[in-house]
PDB file of C-alpha atoms in Angstrom:
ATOM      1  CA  UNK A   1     171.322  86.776  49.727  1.00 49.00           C
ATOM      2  CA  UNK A   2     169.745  89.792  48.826  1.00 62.00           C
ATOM      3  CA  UNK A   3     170.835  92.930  50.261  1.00 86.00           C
ATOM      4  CA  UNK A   4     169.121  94.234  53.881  1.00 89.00           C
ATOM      5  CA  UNK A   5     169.024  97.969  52.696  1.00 87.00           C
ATOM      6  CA  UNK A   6     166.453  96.180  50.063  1.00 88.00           C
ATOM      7  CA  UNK A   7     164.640  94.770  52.185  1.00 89.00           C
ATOM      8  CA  UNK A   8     164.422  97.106  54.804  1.00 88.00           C
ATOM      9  CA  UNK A   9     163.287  99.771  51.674  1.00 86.00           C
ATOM     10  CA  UNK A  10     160.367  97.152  50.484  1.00 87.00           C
ATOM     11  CA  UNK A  11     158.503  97.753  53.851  1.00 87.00           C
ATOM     12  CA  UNK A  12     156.972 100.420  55.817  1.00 83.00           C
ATOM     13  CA  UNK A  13     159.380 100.829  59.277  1.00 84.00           C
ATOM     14  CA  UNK A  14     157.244 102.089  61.902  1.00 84.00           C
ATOM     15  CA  UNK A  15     157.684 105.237  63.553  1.00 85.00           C
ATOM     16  CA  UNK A  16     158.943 105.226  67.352  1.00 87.00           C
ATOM     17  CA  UNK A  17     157.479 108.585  69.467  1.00 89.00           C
ATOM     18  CA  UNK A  18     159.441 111.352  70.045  1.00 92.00           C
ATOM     19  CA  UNK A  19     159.367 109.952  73.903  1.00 93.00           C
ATOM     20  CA  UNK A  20     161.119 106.510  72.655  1.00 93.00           C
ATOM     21  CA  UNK A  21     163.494 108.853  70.420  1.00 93.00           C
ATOM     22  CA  UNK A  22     164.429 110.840  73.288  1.00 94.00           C
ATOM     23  CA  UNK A  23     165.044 107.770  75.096  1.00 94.00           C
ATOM     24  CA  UNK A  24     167.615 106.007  72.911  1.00 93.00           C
ATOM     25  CA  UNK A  25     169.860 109.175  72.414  1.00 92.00           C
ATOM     26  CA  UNK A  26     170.569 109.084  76.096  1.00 93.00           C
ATOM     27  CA  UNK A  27     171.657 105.404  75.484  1.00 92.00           C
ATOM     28  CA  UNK A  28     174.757 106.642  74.358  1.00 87.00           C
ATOM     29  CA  UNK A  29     175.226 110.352  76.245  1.00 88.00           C
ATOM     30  CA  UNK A  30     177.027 110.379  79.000  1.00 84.00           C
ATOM     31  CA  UNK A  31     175.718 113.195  80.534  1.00 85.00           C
ATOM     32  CA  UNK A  32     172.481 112.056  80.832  1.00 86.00           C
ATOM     33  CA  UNK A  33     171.322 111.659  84.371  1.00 87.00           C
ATOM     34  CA  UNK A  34     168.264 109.996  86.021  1.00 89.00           C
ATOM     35  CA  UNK A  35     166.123 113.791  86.214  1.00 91.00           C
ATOM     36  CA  UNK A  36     167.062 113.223  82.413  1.00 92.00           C
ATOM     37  CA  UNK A  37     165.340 109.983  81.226  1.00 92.00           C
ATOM     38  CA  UNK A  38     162.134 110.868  84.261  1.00 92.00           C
ATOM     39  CA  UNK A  39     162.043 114.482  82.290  1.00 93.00           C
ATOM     40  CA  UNK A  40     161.573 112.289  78.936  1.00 94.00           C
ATOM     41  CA  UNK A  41     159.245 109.577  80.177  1.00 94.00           C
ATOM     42  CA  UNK A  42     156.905 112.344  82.378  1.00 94.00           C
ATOM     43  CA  UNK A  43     155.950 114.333  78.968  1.00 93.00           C
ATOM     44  CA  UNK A  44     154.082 110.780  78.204  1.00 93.00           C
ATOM     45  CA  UNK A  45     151.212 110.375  80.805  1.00 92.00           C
ATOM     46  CA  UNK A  46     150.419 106.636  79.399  1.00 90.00           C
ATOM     47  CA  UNK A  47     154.017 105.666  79.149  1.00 91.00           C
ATOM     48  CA  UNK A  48     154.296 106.544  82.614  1.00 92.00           C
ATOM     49  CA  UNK A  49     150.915 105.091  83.777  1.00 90.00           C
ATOM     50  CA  UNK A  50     151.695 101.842  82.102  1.00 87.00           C
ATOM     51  CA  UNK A  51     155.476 102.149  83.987  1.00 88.00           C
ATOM     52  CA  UNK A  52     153.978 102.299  87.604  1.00 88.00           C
ATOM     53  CA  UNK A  53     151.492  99.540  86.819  1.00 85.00           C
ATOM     54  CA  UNK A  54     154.558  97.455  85.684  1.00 82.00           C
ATOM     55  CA  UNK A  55     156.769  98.600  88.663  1.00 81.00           C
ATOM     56  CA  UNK A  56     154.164  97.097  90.947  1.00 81.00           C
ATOM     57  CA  UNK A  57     154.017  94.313  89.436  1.00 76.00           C
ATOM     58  CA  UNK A  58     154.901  91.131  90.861  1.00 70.00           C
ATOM     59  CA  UNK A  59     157.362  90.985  88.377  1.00 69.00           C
ATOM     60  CA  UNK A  60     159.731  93.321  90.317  1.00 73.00           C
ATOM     61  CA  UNK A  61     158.543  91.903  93.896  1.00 71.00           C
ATOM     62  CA  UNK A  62     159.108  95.716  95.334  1.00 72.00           C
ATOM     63  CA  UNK A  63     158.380  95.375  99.287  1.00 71.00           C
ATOM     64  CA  UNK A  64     155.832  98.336  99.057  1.00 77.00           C
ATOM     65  CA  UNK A  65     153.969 100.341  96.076  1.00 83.00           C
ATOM     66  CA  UNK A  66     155.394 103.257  94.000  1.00 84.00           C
ATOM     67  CA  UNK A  67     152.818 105.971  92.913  1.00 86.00           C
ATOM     68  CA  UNK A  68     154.356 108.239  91.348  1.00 89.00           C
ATOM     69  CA  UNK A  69     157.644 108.157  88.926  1.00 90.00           C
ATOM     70  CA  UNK A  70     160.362 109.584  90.770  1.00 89.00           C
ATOM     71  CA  UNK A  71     159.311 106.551  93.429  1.00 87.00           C
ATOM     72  CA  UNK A  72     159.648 104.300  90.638  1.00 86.00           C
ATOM     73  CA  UNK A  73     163.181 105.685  89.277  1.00 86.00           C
ATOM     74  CA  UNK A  74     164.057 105.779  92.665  1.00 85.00           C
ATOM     75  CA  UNK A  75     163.418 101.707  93.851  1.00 83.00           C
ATOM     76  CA  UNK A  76     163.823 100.300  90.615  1.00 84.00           C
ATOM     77  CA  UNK A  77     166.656 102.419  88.884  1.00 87.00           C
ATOM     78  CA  UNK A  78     166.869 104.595  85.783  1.00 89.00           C
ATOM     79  CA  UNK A  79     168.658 102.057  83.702  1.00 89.00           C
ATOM     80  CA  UNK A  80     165.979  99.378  84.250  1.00 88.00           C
ATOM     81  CA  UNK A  81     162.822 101.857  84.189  1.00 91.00           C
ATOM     82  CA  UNK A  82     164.472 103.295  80.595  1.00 93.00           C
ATOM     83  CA  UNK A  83     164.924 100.002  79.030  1.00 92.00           C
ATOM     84  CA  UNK A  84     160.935  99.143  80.804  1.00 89.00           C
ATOM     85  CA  UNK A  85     160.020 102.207  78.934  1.00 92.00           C
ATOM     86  CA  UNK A  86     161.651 101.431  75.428  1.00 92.00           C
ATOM     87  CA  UNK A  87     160.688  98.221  75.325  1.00 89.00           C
ATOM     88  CA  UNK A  88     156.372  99.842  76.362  1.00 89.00           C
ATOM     89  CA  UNK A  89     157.190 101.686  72.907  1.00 89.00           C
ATOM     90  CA  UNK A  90     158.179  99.201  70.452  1.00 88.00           C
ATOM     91  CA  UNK A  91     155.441  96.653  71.805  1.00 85.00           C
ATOM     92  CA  UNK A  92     153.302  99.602  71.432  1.00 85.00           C
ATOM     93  CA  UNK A  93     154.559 100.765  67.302  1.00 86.00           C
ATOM     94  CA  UNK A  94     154.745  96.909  66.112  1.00 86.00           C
ATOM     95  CA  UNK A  95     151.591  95.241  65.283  1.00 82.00           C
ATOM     96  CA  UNK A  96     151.627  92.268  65.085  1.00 86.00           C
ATOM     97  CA  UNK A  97     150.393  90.657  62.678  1.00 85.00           C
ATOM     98  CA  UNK A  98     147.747  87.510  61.907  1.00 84.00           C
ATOM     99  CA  UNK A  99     149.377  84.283  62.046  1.00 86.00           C
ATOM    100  CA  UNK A 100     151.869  85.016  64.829  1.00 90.00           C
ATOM    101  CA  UNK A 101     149.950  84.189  68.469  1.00 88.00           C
ATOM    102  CA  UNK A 102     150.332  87.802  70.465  1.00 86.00           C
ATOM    103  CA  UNK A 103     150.852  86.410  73.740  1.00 85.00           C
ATOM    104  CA  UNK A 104     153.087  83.602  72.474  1.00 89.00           C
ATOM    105  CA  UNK A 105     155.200  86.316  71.091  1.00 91.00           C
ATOM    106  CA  UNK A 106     155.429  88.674  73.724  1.00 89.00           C
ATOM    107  CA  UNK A 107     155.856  85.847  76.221  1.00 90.00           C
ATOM    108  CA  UNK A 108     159.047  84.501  74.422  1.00 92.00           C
ATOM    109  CA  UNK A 109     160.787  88.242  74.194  1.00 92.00           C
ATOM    110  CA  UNK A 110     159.919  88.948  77.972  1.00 91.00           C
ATOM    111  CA  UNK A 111     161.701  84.770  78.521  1.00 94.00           C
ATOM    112  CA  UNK A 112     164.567  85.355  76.093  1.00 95.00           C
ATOM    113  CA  UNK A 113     165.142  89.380  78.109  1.00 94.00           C
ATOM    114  CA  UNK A 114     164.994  87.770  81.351  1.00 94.00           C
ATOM    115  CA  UNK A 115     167.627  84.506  81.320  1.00 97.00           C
ATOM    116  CA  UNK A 116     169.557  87.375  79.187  1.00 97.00           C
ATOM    117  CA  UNK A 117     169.389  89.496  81.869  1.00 95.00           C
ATOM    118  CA  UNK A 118     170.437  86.346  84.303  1.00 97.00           C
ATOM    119  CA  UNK A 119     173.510  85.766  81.741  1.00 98.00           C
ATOM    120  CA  UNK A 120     174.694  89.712  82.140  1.00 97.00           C
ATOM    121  CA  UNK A 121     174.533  89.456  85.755  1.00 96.00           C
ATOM    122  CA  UNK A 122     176.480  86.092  85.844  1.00 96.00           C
ATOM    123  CA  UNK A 123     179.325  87.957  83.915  1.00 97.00           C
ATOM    124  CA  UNK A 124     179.008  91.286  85.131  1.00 97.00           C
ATOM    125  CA  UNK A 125     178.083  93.101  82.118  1.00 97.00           C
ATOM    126  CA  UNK A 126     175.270  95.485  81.652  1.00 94.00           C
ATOM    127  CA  UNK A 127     172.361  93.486  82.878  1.00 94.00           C
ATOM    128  CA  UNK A 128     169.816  96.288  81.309  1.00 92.00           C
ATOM    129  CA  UNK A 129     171.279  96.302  77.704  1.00 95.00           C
ATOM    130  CA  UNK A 130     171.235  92.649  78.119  1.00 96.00           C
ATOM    131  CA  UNK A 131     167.657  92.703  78.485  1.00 94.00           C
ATOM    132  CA  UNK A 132     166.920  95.692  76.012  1.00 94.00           C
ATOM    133  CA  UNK A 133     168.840  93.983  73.558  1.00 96.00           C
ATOM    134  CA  UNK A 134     166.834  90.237  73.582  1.00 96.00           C
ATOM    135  CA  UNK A 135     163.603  91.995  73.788  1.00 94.00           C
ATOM    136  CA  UNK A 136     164.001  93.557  70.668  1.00 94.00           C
ATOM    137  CA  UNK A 137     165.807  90.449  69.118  1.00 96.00           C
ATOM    138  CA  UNK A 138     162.004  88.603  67.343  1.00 94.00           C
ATOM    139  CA  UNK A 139     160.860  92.177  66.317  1.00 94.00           C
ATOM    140  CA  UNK A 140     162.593  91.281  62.806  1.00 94.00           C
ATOM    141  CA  UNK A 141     159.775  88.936  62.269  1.00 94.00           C
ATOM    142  CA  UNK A 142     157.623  91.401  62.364  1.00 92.00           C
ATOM    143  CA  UNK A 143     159.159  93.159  59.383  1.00 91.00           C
ATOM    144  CA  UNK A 144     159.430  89.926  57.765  1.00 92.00           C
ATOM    145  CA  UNK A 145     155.271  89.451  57.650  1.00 91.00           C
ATOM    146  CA  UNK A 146     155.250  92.937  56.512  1.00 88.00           C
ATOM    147  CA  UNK A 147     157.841  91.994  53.292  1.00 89.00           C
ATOM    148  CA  UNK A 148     156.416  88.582  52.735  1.00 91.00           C
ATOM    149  CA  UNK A 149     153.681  87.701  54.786  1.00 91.00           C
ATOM    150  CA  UNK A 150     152.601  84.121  52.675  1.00 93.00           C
ATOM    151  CA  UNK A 151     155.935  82.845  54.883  1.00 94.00           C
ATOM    152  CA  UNK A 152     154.956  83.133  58.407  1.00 94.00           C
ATOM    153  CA  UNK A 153     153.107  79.691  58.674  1.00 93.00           C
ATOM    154  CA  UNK A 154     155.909  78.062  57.982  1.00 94.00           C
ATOM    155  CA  UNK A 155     157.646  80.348  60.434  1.00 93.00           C
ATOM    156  CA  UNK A 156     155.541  79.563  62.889  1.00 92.00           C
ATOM    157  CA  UNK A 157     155.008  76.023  62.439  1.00 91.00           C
ATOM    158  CA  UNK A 158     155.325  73.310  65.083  1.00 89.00           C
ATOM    159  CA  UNK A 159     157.256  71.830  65.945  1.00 88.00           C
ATOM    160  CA  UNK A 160     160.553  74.471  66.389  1.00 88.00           C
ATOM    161  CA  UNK A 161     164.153  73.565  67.722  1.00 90.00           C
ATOM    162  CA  UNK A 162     166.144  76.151  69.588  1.00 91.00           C
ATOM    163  CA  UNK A 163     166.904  78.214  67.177  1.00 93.00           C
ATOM    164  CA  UNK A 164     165.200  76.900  64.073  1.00 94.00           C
ATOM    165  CA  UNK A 165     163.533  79.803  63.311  1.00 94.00           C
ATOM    166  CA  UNK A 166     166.359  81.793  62.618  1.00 96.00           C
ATOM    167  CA  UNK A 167     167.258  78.981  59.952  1.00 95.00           C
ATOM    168  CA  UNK A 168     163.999  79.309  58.630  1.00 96.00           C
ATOM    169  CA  UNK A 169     164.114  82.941  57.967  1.00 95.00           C
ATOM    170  CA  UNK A 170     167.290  82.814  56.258  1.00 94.00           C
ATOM    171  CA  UNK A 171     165.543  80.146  53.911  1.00 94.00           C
ATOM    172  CA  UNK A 172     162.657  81.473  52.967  1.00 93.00           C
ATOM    173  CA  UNK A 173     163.810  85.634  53.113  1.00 93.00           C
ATOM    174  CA  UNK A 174     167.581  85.759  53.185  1.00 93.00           C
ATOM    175  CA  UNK A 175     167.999  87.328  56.510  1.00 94.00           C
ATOM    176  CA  UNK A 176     166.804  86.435  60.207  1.00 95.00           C
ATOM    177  CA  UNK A 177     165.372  88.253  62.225  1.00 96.00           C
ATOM    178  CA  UNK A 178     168.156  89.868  64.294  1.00 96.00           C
ATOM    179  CA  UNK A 179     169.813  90.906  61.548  1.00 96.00           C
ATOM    180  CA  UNK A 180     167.011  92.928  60.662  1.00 95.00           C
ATOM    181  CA  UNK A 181     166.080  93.715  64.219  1.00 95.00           C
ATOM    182  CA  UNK A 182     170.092  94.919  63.597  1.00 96.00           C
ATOM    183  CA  UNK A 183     169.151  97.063  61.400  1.00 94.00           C
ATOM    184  CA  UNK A 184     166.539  98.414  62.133  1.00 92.00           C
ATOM    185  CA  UNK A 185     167.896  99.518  65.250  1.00 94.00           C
ATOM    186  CA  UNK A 186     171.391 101.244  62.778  1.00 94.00           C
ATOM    187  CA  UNK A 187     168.699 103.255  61.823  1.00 92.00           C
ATOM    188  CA  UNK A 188     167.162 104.403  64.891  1.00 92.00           C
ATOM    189  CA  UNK A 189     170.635 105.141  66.240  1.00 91.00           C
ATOM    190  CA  UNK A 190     170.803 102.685  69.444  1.00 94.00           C
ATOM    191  CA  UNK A 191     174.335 101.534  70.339  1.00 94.00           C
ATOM    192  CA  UNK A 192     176.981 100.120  68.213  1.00 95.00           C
ATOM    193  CA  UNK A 193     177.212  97.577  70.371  1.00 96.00           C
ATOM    194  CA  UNK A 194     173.409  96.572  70.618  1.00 97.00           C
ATOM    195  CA  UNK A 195     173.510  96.582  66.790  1.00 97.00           C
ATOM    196  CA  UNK A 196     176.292  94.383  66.491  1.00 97.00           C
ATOM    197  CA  UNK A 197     175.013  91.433  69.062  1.00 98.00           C
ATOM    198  CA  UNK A 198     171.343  91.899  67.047  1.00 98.00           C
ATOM    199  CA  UNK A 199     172.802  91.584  63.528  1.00 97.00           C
ATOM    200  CA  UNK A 200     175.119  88.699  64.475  1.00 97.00           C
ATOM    201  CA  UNK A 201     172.591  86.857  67.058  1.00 96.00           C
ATOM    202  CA  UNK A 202     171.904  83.444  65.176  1.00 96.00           C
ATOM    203  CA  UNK A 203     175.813  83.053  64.868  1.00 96.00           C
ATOM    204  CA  UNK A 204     177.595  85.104  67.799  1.00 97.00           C
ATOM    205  CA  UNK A 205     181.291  83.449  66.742  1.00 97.00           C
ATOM    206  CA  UNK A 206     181.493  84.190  63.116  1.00 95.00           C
ATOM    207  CA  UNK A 207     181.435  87.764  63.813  1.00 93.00           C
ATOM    208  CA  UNK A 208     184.663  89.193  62.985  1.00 92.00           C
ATOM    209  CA  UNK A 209     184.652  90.780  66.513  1.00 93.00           C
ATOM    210  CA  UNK A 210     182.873  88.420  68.532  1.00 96.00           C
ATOM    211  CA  UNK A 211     181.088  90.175  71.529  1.00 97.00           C
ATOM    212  CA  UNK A 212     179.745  88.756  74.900  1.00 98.00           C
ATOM    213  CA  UNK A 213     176.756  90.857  74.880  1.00 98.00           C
ATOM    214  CA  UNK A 214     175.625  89.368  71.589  1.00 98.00           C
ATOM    215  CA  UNK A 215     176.581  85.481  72.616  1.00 98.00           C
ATOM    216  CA  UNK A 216     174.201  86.175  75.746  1.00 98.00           C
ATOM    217  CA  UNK A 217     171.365  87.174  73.768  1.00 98.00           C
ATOM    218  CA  UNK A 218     172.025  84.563  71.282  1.00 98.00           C
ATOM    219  CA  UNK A 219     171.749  82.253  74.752  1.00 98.00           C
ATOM    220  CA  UNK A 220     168.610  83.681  76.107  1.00 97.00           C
ATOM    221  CA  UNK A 221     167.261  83.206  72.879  1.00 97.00           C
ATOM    222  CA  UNK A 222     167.781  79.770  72.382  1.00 96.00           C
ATOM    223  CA  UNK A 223     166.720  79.146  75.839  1.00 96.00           C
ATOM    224  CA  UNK A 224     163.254  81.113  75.314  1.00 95.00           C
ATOM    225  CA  UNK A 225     162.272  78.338  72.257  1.00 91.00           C
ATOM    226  CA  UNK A 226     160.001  76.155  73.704  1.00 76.00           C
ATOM    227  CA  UNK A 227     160.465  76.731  77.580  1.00 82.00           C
ATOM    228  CA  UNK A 228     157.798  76.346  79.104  1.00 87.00           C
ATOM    229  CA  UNK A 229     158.792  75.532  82.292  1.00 93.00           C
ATOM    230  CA  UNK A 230     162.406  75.459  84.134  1.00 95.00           C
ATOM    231  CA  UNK A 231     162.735  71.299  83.610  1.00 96.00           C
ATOM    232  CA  UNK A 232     162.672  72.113  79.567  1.00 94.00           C
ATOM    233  CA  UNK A 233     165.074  75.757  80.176  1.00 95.00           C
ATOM    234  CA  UNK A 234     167.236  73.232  82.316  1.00 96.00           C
ATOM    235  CA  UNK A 235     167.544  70.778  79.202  1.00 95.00           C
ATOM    236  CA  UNK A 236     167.557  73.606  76.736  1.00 95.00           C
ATOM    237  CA  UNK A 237     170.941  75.157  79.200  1.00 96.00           C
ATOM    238  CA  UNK A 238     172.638  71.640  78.869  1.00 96.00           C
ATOM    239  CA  UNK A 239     171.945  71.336  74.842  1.00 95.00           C
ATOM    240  CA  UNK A 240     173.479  75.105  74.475  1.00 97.00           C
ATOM    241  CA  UNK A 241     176.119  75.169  72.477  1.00 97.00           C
ATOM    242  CA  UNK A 242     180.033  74.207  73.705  1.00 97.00           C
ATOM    243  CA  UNK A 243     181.360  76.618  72.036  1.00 97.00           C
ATOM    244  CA  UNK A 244     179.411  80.038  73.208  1.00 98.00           C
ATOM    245  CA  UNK A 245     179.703  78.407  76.880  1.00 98.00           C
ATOM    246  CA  UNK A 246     183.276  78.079  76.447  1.00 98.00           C
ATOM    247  CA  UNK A 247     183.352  81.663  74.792  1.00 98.00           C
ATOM    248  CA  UNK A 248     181.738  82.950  77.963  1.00 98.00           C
ATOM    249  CA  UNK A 249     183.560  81.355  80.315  1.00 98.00           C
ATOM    250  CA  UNK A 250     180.109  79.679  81.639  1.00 98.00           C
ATOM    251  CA  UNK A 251     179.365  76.184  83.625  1.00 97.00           C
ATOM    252  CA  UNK A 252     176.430  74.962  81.986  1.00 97.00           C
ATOM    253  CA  UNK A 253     175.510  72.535  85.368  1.00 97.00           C
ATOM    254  CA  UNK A 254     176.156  75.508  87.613  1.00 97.00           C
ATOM    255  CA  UNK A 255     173.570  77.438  85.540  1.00 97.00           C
ATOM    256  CA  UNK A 256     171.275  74.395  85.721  1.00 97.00           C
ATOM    257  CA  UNK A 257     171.511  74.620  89.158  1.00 97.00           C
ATOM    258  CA  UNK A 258     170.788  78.690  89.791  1.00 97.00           C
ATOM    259  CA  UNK A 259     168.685  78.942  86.624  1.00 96.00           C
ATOM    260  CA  UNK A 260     165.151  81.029  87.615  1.00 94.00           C
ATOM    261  CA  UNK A 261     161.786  79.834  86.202  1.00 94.00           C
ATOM    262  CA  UNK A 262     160.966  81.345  83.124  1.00 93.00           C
ATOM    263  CA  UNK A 263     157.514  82.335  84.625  1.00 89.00           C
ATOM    264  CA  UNK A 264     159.518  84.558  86.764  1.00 86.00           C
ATOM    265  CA  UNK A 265     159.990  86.748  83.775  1.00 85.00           C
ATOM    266  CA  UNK A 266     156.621  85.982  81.708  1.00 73.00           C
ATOM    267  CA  UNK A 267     154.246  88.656  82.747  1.00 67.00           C
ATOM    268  CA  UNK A 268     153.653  90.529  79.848  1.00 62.00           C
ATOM    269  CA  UNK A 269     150.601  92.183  81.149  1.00 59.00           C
ATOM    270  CA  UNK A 270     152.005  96.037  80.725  1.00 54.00           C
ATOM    271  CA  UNK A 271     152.629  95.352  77.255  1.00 57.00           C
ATOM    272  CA  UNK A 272     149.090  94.633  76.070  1.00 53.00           C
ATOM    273  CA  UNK A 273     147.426  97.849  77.109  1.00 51.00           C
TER     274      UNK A 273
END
């Protein structure tokens, strides 16, 4: 296998705005507060534009409008509006490329954040890292085009299992893509522990220290391939793997049953501005 540093070195990494920068160190500061992360997100007029569209949304269902960002901090919370915002910025620094459907893409990432999202609320763990964390997860593949971009038909060739892609990428480049994602996001100095469940997504239990955030992603993930509607996320919940389930302490029919519709989470509409 060769080594990541190499491959991360044989492409161009994108650079995130000081606004997205900003954003990540408070990730892991303690003293930052919500007049904090509204300070960071206010000195970007688009950013915050594209934040109240998505806040009124019918994606967050809010029982009246917000109109200006302290509203939005205010109903929706700082930890969901920052991870909102973070996710605005990498949509916004990775292009993506030809051969890889935009909407298709996006679509998946918001499916795979939401039932990750579900998962962290189901075991009480940070529901907005959760979500953070999945969204990021296919940006690898981006990277991947940019290293060797004759592989991404076969990539993106139908049909694709849960989870077949991430086989595929290890094939034909060595790593998959949340190991790059992984990273990718070392380097941009996000959490240990958001780097750990990215780098060891495709295979949460062979990590030396497995970690529930990362078998949730690795979940929502597998869920996301080829879920179109709930029927096909309900089969996709009862296929998941024993031994994650078991890891997580999770009823896979008691899911089935309480398991939202994955176009409750597909509007993607704020990222393609």
């Amino acid at each position: 296998m060769a080594d990541i540093n190499t491959f991360i070195q044989a492409v161009k990494l994108p650079v995130m705005p000081e606004v997205a920068q900003a954003l990540i160190r408070t990730l892991t500061d303690d003293d930052a507060d919500v007049v904090t992360v509204r300070d960071i997100i206010a000195k970007d007029p688009a950013l915050t534009t594209t934040l109240l569209r998505m806040a009124n949304s019918a994606l967050f269902g809010l029982s009246r409008s917000v109109t200006t960002l302290d509203n939005a901090v205010s109903v929706v919370g700082m930890a969901q509006i920052r991870a909102r915002a973070l996710g605005i910025c990498m949509s916004q620094v990775f292009k993506l490329p030809d051969g890889i459907n935009r909407l298709e893409f996006w679509r998946y990432s918001m499916v795979s954040a939401g039932y990750s999202k579900f998962l962290a609320h189901q075991l009480k763990l940070d529901e907005q890292q959760a979500w953070l964390t999945a969204t990021m997860l296919r940006l690898g593949e981006l990277l991947v085009a940019l290293h060797t971009p004759a592989v991404i038909a076969d990539l993106e060739a139908k049909p694709c299992e849960p989870g077949e892609r991430w086989a595929r990428e290890q094939r034909l480049v060595g790593h998959h893509e949340g190991e790059i994602t992984g990273e990718i996001a070392r380097r941009w100095d996000f959490p240990d522990e958001v780097v750990h469940a990215l780098t060891h997504c495709a295979a949460p239990l062979a990590a030396a220290a497995p970690s529930k955030l990362c078998a949730v992603v690795h979940l929502g993930a597998l869920w996301a391939d080829q879920s179109k509607t709930l029927a096909e996320v309900q089969a996709a919940i009862a296929a998941s793997p024993q031994d994650v389930m078991n890891f997580l302490g999770l009823d896979a029919q008691q899911l089935i049953d309480t398991a939202p519709d994955p176009e409750q989470f597909s509007d993607i509409s704020a990222l393609l501005h």
